[in-house]
mmCIF file of C-alpha atoms in Angstrom:
data_model
loop_
_atom_site.group_PDB
_atom_site.id
_atom_site.type_symbol
_atom_site.label_atom_id
_atom_site.label_comp_id
_atom_site.label_asym_id
_atom_site.label_seq_id
_atom_site.Cartn_x
_atom_site.Cartn_y
_atom_site.Cartn_z
ATOM 1 C CA ALA R 400 -159.714 -86.959 -36.603
ATOM 2 C CA PHE R 401 -159.963 -84.891 -40.192
ATOM 3 C CA ILE R 402 -162.546 -84.414 -42.656
ATOM 4 C CA ASN R 403 -161.801 -84.747 -47.024
ATOM 5 C CA ASN R 404 -164.648 -83.972 -49.098
ATOM 6 C CA LYS R 405 -164.536 -87.327 -50.708
ATOM 7 C CA PHE R 406 -165.611 -89.814 -47.558
ATOM 8 C CA PRO R 407 -167.491 -87.143 -46.477
ATOM 9 C CA GLU R 408 -169.164 -90.420 -43.702
ATOM 10 C CA ALA R 409 -166.029 -91.400 -43.405
ATOM 11 C CA VAL R 410 -164.607 -89.819 -40.424
ATOM 12 C CA LEU R 411 -159.818 -90.543 -40.450
ATOM 13 C CA TYR R 412 -157.149 -90.783 -38.512
ATOM 14 C CA ALA R 413 -153.802 -90.304 -39.325
ATOM 15 C CA GLY R 414 -150.849 -92.312 -37.029
ATOM 16 C CA HIS R 415 -148.049 -89.839 -35.361
ATOM 17 C CA PHE R 416 -145.315 -88.407 -38.406
ATOM 18 C CA LYS R 417 -142.345 -86.932 -37.510
ATOM 19 C CA VAL R 418 -141.631 -84.096 -39.791
ATOM 20 C CA LYS R 419 -137.963 -83.779 -41.131
ATOM 21 C CA THR R 420 -135.311 -80.929 -42.107
ATOM 22 C CA ALA R 421 -132.937 -82.123 -44.939
ATOM 23 C CA LYS R 422 -130.172 -83.085 -42.616
ATOM 24 C CA GLU R 423 -132.290 -85.671 -40.782
ATOM 25 C CA PHE R 424 -133.506 -86.889 -43.491
ATOM 26 C CA GLY R 425 -132.303 -90.336 -43.826
ATOM 27 C CA THR R 426 -131.407 -90.397 -40.169
ATOM 28 C CA PRO R 427 -132.404 -93.093 -37.844
ATOM 29 C CA ASP R 428 -134.804 -91.897 -35.028
ATOM 30 C CA LYS R 429 -134.965 -91.945 -31.084
ATOM 31 C CA ALA R 430 -137.046 -95.061 -30.470
ATOM 32 C CA PHE R 431 -135.947 -95.434 -26.614
ATOM 33 C CA SER R 432 -134.375 -94.139 -23.506
ATOM 34 C CA MET R 433 -133.680 -95.437 -20.716
ATOM 35 C CA ASN R 434 -132.011 -93.854 -17.225
ATOM 36 C CA MET R 435 -130.053 -96.282 -15.248
ATOM 37 C CA SER R 436 -128.828 -96.390 -11.758
ATOM 38 C CA SER R 437 -125.247 -96.860 -13.012
ATOM 39 C CA ALA R 438 -122.522 -96.999 -15.277
ATOM 40 C CA ASN R 439 -120.103 -99.139 -16.457
ATOM 41 C CA GLU R 440 -121.881 -103.067 -15.550
ATOM 42 C CA PRO R 441 -122.716 -105.547 -17.217
ATOM 43 C CA LEU R 442 -126.132 -104.993 -19.921
ATOM 44 C CA LYS R 443 -128.324 -107.516 -21.140
ATOM 45 C CA PHE R 444 -131.586 -106.979 -22.847
ATOM 46 C CA SER R 445 -133.632 -108.715 -25.684
ATOM 47 C CA ILE R 446 -135.058 -106.526 -28.897
ATOM 48 C CA GLY R 447 -136.881 -107.421 -31.494
ATOM 49 C CA LEU R 448 -138.094 -105.012 -34.388
ATOM 50 C CA THR R 449 -141.109 -105.560 -36.097
ATOM 51 C CA GLY R 450 -140.329 -107.371 -39.227
ATOM 52 C CA ALA R 451 -137.192 -108.756 -38.549
ATOM 53 C CA THR R 452 -136.037 -112.530 -39.738
ATOM 54 C CA PRO R 453 -132.731 -114.289 -39.669
ATOM 55 C CA GLU R 454 -133.129 -113.947 -43.471
ATOM 56 C CA ASN R 455 -134.128 -110.710 -43.554
ATOM 57 C CA PRO R 456 -132.612 -109.253 -40.304
ATOM 58 C CA LYS R 457 -132.954 -105.384 -39.110
ATOM 59 C CA GLU R 458 -130.286 -103.224 -37.574
ATOM 60 C CA CYS R 459 -130.895 -101.033 -34.097
ATOM 61 C CA TYR R 460 -127.904 -98.650 -33.124
ATOM 62 C CA LEU R 461 -127.411 -98.205 -29.058
ATOM 63 C CA GLN R 462 -125.877 -94.867 -27.684
ATOM 64 C CA LEU R 463 -124.059 -94.868 -24.383
ATOM 65 C CA GLY R 464 -125.075 -91.930 -22.313
ATOM 66 C CA ASN R 465 -123.844 -88.622 -24.394
ATOM 67 C CA SER R 466 -121.306 -89.925 -26.373
ATOM 68 C CA ASP R 467 -121.425 -89.816 -30.676
ATOM 69 C CA THR R 468 -120.187 -93.349 -30.788
ATOM 70 C CA PHE R 469 -123.581 -95.698 -31.429
ATOM 71 C CA ASP R 470 -123.272 -99.799 -31.621
ATOM 72 C CA THR R 471 -125.301 -101.185 -34.477
ATOM 73 C CA ILE R 472 -127.023 -104.401 -33.199
ATOM 74 C CA LYS R 473 -128.312 -107.324 -36.113
ATOM 75 C CA VAL R 474 -131.907 -108.470 -34.763
ATOM 76 C CA THR R 475 -133.541 -111.809 -36.201
ATOM 77 C CA THR R 476 -136.945 -111.719 -34.624
ATOM 78 C CA SER R 477 -140.042 -109.315 -34.369
ATOM 79 C CA HIS R 478 -140.989 -110.726 -31.010
ATOM 80 C CA LEU R 479 -139.499 -110.825 -27.562
ATOM 81 C CA PRO R 480 -136.440 -112.726 -27.919
ATOM 82 C CA VAL R 481 -136.468 -115.710 -25.049
ATOM 83 C CA THR R 482 -132.509 -114.830 -24.384
ATOM 84 C CA PRO R 483 -130.868 -111.648 -24.743
ATOM 85 C CA ASN R 484 -129.797 -110.558 -27.927
ATOM 86 C CA VAL R 485 -128.412 -106.983 -26.913
ATOM 87 C CA ASP R 486 -125.017 -107.377 -24.475
ATOM 88 C CA THR R 487 -123.773 -104.047 -23.589
ATOM 89 C CA LYS R 488 -122.510 -101.950 -20.721
ATOM 90 C CA THR R 489 -124.757 -99.250 -19.099
ATOM 91 C CA ALA R 490 -124.401 -95.721 -19.058
ATOM 92 C CA TYR R 491 -126.353 -93.286 -16.996
ATOM 93 C CA ILE R 492 -128.693 -92.612 -19.615
ATOM 94 C CA PHE R 493 -129.350 -95.057 -22.686
ATOM 95 C CA THR R 494 -130.803 -94.358 -26.153
ATOM 96 C CA VAL R 495 -132.180 -96.952 -28.748
ATOM 97 C CA TYR R 496 -132.339 -95.283 -32.475
ATOM 98 C CA VAL R 497 -133.662 -96.980 -35.280
ATOM 99 C CA PRO R 498 -133.417 -96.396 -39.043
ATOM 100 C CA GLU R 499 -136.614 -94.614 -40.844
ATOM 101 C CA GLY R 500 -139.901 -97.066 -41.319
ATOM 102 C CA VAL R 501 -138.255 -99.638 -38.217
ATOM 103 C CA SER R 502 -139.754 -100.017 -35.645
ATOM 104 C CA VAL R 503 -139.570 -101.833 -31.910
ATOM 105 C CA SER R 504 -142.112 -104.600 -31.583
ATOM 106 C CA ALA R 505 -141.079 -106.413 -28.329
ATOM 107 C CA LEU R 506 -138.841 -105.112 -25.486
ATOM 108 C CA GLY R 507 -137.099 -107.550 -22.237
ATOM 109 C CA VAL R 508 -134.962 -105.816 -19.696
ATOM 110 C CA ASN R 509 -135.131 -107.590 -16.473
ATOM 111 C CA ASP R 510 -132.721 -107.121 -13.386
ATOM 112 C CA VAL R 511 -131.831 -104.213 -14.471
ATOM 113 C CA PRO R 512 -132.004 -101.399 -12.244
ATOM 114 C CA LEU R 513 -133.840 -98.309 -14.042
ATOM 115 C CA ASN R 514 -134.644 -95.028 -12.787
ATOM 116 C CA ALA R 515 -136.802 -93.922 -15.756
ATOM 117 C CA ILE R 516 -137.797 -95.272 -19.343
ATOM 118 C CA ASP R 517 -139.152 -93.209 -21.981
ATOM 119 C CA LEU R 518 -141.140 -95.274 -24.324
ATOM 120 C CA SER R 519 -143.469 -93.044 -25.931
ATOM 121 C CA LYS R 520 -142.443 -93.370 -29.218
ATOM 122 C CA LEU R 521 -142.938 -97.167 -29.567
ATOM 123 C CA VAL R 522 -146.575 -96.817 -30.735
ATOM 124 C CA GLY R 523 -146.310 -100.259 -32.237
ATOM 125 C CA LEU R 524 -144.523 -102.361 -29.399
ATOM 126 C CA GLU R 525 -146.248 -105.211 -29.459
ATOM 127 C CA GLU R 526 -144.655 -106.761 -26.277
ATOM 128 C CA LEU R 527 -143.021 -106.049 -23.432
ATOM 129 C CA ASN R 528 -141.042 -107.510 -20.165
ATOM 130 C CA LEU R 529 -139.772 -104.921 -17.123
ATOM 131 C CA ALA R 530 -139.178 -107.230 -14.833
ATOM 132 C CA ASN R 531 -137.402 -106.694 -11.722
ATOM 133 C CA THR R 532 -136.341 -103.218 -12.262
ATOM 134 C CA GLY R 533 -137.275 -101.096 -9.592
ATOM 135 C CA LEU R 534 -139.786 -98.609 -11.454
ATOM 136 C CA TYR R 535 -141.607 -96.283 -9.807
ATOM 137 C CA THR R 536 -143.685 -95.237 -12.901
ATOM 138 C CA ILE R 537 -143.983 -96.011 -16.733
ATOM 139 C CA ASP R 538 -146.275 -94.311 -19.264
ATOM 140 C CA LEU R 539 -147.613 -97.059 -21.727
ATOM 141 C CA SER R 540 -150.408 -94.433 -23.072
ATOM 142 C CA LYS R 541 -148.681 -94.555 -26.720
ATOM 143 C CA ASN R 542 -148.320 -98.096 -26.616
ATOM 144 C CA ARG R 543 -151.622 -99.086 -27.693
ATOM 145 C CA LEU R 544 -150.479 -102.298 -29.628
ATOM 146 C CA LEU R 545 -149.040 -103.818 -25.852
ATOM 147 C CA TYR R 546 -150.355 -107.570 -26.240
ATOM 148 C CA SER R 547 -148.305 -108.964 -23.914
ATOM 149 C CA LEU R 548 -146.596 -106.906 -20.321
ATOM 150 C CA ASP R 549 -144.793 -108.410 -17.662
ATOM 151 C CA LEU R 550 -144.261 -106.074 -14.933
ATOM 152 C CA SER R 551 -143.724 -107.963 -12.181
ATOM 153 C CA ASN R 552 -141.451 -107.173 -9.465
ATOM 154 C CA ASN R 553 -141.178 -103.287 -9.578
ATOM 155 C CA ASN R 554 -142.095 -100.553 -7.024
ATOM 156 C CA LEU R 555 -144.624 -99.411 -9.031
ATOM 157 C CA SER R 556 -147.425 -96.865 -7.471
ATOM 158 C CA THR R 557 -149.628 -96.277 -10.570
ATOM 159 C CA LEU R 558 -150.070 -97.525 -13.935
ATOM 160 C CA SER R 559 -152.427 -96.491 -16.365
ATOM 161 C CA LEU R 560 -152.788 -98.484 -19.341
ATOM 162 C CA ALA R 561 -155.643 -95.712 -20.851
ATOM 163 C CA GLY R 562 -154.826 -94.669 -24.138
ATOM 164 C CA ALA R 563 -154.458 -91.313 -25.647
ATOM 165 C CA SER R 564 -157.806 -91.423 -26.500
ATOM 166 C CA THR R 565 -161.142 -94.002 -26.555
ATOM 167 C CA TYR R 566 -159.945 -94.610 -30.048
ATOM 168 C CA PHE R 567 -156.231 -95.381 -28.649
ATOM 169 C CA SER R 568 -157.174 -97.707 -26.230
ATOM 170 C CA LYS R 569 -155.469 -101.241 -25.249
ATOM 171 C CA ASN R 570 -157.310 -103.651 -27.145
ATOM 172 C CA LEU R 571 -155.237 -106.383 -27.679
ATOM 173 C CA LEU R 572 -153.411 -106.862 -23.814
ATOM 174 C CA GLU R 573 -154.054 -110.820 -23.501
ATOM 175 C CA ASN R 574 -150.881 -111.269 -20.475
#
């Protein structure tokens, strides 16, 4: 929270932002990463990007491991697709990047063994389905816009849906 001169009674909040160097300006932002249990296995998952439609598709970029190459994925929905819209191979470390101004709004990774997943940068995530992944822990403290969540058939020992503060709690969760 911060105070300002023009509206002294109002308590204002700013969302998370990143200051980029001149070299980083215009480059895609890291959205999330997954640590997989195996490599070179088929991997299918679903992703939705805010504002994506069939008429106005958005792009995201997949990086397998530490390679310098990226696969481009065209996404045509902001919701969780019924059938996976990403078809690739696993790597021990798998990272998804999005262009500036684009955010991941939906993610579904089912029946894929995961060691870990980092969703901390997905502050606009609304739908999450990570069923049958074998996860033991997951941090959803930054994902305050979730309204649909499926973590069934995992090995979760603890799950906290608490936000970073009372101002950022999960008040939209329906499922």
